[in-house]
Short mmCIF file of C-alpha atoms and ligand atoms in Angstrom, two decimals:
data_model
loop_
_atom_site.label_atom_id
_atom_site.label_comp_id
_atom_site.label_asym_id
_atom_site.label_seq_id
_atom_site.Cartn_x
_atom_site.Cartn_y
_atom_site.Cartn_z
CA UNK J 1 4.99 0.55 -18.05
CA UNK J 2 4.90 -1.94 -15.50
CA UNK J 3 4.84 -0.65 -11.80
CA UNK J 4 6.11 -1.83 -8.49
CA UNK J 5 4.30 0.08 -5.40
CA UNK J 6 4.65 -0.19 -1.30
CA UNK J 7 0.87 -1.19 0.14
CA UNK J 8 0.94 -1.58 4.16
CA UNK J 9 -1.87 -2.96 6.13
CA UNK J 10 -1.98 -0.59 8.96
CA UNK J 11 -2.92 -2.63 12.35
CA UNK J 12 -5.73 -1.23 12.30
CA UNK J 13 -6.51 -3.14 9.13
CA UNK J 14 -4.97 -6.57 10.94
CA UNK J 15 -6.60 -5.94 14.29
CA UNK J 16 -10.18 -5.44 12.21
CA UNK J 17 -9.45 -8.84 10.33
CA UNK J 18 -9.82 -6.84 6.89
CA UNK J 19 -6.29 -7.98 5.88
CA UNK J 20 -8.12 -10.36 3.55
CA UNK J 21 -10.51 -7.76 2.41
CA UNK J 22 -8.40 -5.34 1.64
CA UNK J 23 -5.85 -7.78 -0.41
CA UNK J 24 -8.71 -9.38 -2.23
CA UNK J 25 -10.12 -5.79 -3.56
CA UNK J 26 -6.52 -5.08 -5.20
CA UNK J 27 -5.84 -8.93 -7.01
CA UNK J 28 -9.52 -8.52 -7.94
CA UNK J 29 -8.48 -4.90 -9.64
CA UNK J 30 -6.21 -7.37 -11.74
CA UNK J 31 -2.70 -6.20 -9.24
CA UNK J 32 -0.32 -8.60 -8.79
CA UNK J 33 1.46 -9.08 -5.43
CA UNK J 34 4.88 -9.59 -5.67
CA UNK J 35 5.99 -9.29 -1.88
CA UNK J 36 4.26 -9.87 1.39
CA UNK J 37 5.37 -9.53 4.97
CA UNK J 38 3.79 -9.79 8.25
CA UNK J 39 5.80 -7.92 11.23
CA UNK J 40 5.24 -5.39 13.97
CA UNK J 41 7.36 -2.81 12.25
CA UNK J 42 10.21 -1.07 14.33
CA UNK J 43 10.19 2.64 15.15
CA UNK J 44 13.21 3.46 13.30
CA UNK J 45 11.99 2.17 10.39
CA UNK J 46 8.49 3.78 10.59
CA UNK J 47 10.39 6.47 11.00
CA UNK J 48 12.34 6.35 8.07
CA UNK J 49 9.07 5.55 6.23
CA UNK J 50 7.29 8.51 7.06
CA UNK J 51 10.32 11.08 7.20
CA UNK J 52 8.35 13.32 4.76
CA UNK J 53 5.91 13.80 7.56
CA UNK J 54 8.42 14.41 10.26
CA UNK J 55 7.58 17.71 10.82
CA UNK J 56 3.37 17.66 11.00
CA UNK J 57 2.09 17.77 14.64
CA UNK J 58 0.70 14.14 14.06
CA UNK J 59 4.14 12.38 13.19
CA UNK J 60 5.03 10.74 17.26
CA UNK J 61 1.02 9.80 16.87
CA UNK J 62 1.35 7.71 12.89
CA UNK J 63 4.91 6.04 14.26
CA UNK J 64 3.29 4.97 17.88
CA UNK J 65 0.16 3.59 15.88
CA UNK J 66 2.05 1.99 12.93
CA UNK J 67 3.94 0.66 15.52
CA UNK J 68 0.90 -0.66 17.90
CA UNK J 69 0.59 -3.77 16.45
CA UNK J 70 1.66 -6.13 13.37
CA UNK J 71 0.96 -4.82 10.27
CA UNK J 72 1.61 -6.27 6.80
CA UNK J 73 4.31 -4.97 3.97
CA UNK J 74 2.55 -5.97 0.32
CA UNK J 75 4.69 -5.11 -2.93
CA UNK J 76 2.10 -5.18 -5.58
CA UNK J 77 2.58 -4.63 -9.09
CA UNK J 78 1.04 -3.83 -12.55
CA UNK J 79 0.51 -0.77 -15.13
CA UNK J 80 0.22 2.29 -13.37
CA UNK J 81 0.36 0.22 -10.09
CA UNK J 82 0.93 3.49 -7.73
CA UNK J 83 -2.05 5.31 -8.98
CA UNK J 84 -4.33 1.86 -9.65
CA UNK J 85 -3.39 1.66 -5.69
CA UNK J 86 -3.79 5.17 -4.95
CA UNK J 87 -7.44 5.43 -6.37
CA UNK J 88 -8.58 2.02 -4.92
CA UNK J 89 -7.60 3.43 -1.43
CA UNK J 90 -9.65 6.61 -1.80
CA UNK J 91 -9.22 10.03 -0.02
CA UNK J 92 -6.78 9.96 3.37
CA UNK J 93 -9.96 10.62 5.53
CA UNK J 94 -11.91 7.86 5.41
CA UNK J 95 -15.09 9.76 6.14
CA UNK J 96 -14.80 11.79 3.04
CA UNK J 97 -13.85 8.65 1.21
CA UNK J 98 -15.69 7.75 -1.92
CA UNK J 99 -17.78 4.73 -1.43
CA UNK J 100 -16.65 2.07 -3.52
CA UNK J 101 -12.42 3.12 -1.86
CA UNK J 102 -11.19 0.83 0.63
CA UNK J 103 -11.17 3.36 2.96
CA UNK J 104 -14.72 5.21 1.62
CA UNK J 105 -15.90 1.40 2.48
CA UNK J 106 -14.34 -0.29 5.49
CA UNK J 107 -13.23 2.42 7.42
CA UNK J 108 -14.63 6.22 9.18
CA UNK J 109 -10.85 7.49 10.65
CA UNK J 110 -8.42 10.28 9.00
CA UNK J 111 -5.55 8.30 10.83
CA UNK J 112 -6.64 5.04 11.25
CA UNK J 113 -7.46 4.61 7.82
CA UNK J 114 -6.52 0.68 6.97
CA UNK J 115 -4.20 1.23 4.15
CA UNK J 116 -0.70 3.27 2.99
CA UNK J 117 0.02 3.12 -0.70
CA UNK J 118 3.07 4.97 -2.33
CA UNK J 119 2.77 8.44 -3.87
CA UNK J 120 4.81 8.46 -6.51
CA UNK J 121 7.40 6.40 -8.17
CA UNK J 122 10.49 7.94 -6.01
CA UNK J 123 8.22 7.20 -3.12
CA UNK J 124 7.53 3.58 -4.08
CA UNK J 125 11.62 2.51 -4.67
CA UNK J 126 12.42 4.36 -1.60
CA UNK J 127 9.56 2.60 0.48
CA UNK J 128 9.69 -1.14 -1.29
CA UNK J 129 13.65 -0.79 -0.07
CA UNK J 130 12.65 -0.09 3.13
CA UNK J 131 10.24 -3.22 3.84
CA UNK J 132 11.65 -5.65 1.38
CA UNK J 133 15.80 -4.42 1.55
CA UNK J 134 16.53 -8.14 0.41
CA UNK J 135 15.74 -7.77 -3.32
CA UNK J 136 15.49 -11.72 -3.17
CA UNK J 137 12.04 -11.33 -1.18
CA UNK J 138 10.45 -9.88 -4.45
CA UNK J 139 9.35 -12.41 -6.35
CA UNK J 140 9.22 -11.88 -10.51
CA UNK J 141 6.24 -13.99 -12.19
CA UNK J 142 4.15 -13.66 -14.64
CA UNK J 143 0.01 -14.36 -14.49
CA UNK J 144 -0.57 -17.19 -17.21
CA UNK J 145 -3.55 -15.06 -17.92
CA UNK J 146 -1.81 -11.88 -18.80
CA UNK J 147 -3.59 -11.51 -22.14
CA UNK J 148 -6.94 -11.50 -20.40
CA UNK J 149 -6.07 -8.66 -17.51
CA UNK J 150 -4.46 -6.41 -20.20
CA UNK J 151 -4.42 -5.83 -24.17
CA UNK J 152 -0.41 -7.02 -23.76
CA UNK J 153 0.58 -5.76 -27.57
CA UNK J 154 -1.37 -2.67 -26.46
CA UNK J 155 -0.46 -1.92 -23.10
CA UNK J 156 2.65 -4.38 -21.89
CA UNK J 157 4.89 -2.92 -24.92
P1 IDP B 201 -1.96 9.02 2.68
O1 IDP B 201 -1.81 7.84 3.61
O2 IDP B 201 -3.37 9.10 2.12
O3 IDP B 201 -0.90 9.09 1.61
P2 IDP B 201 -0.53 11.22 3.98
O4 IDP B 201 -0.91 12.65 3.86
O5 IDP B 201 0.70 10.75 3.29
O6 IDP B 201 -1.82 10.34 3.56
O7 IDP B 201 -0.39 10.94 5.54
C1 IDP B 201 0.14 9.71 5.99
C2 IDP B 201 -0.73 9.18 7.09
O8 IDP B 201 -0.66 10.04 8.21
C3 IDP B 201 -2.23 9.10 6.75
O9 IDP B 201 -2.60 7.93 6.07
C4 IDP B 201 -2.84 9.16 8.13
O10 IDP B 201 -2.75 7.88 8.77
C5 IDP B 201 -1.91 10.12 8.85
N1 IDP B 201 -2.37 11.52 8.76
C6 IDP B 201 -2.22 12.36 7.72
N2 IDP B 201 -2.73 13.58 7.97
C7 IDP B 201 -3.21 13.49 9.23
C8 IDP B 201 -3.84 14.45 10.11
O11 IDP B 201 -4.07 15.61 9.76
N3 IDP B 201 -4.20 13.98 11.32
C9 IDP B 201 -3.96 12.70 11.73
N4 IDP B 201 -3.35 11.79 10.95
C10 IDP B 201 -2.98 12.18 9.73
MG1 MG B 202 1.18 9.38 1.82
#
């Protein structure tokens, strides 16, 4: 029921100032973050994030601009969290985007395109171990207002 999912803030996203922007749209959805982390993320790990991809002709060009600046690492939960996230972000080219996406609003690049948000739940464990290893920098709480985001007997069983 409940979901845990990997959001990054590309630097493009940081160097834009849309960190805020882009964080705001998902508590507003009613997501809960859970983890956050500013860093300029190491190769190897970007690496290691993106080994799916290692074989595509743009893989050297994602690491080097994952890598370009900080970014920030956002664990974000709730029901359905990794396709909530997924749909919020809109399409991976931000030009063909839906308006109303983060990307279909704030951005016009296939590559620099703000925002990564886990595929699928293997993807998310996989990818929230990689940026939070320490389980201790996930936090567990739960919004006092829980009966007002969801129908809890309905939906939290
Ligand atoms: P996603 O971020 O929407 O899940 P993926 O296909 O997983 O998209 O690709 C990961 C990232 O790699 C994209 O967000 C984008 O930054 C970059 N990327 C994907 N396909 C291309 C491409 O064809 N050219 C350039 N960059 C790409
Ligand atoms: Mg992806």
């Amino acid at each position: 029921m409940l979901e845990r999912t990997l959001v990054l803030l590309k630097p493009d996203c940081i160097q834009r100032f849309q960190a805020g922007e882009v964080l705001a749209r998902f508590e507003r959805k009613g997501l809960q973050i859970v983890g956050l982390k500013m860093r300029q993320f190491e190769k190897s790990l970007l690496e290691k994030h993106y080994e799916a991809h290692k074989e595509r002709p743009f893989f050297a060009g994602l690491v080097k601009f994952m890598g370009s600046g900080p970014a920030v690492a956002v664990a974000i939960e709730g029901k359905d969290a990794i396709e909530v996230v997924r749909k919020l972000m809109g399409k991976t080219n931000s030009r063909q985007a839906e308006p109303g996406t983060i990307r279909g609003d704030l951005a016009m690049s296939f590559s620099t395109n703000l925002v990564h948000g886990s595929d699928s739940p293997e993807a998310a464990a996989r990818e929230l171990k990689i940026f939070f290893p320490d389980a201790n920098e996930l936090v567990a709480w739960k919004p006092s207002n829980l009966n007002w985001t969801y129908a809890v007997e309905e939906e939290l069983k």
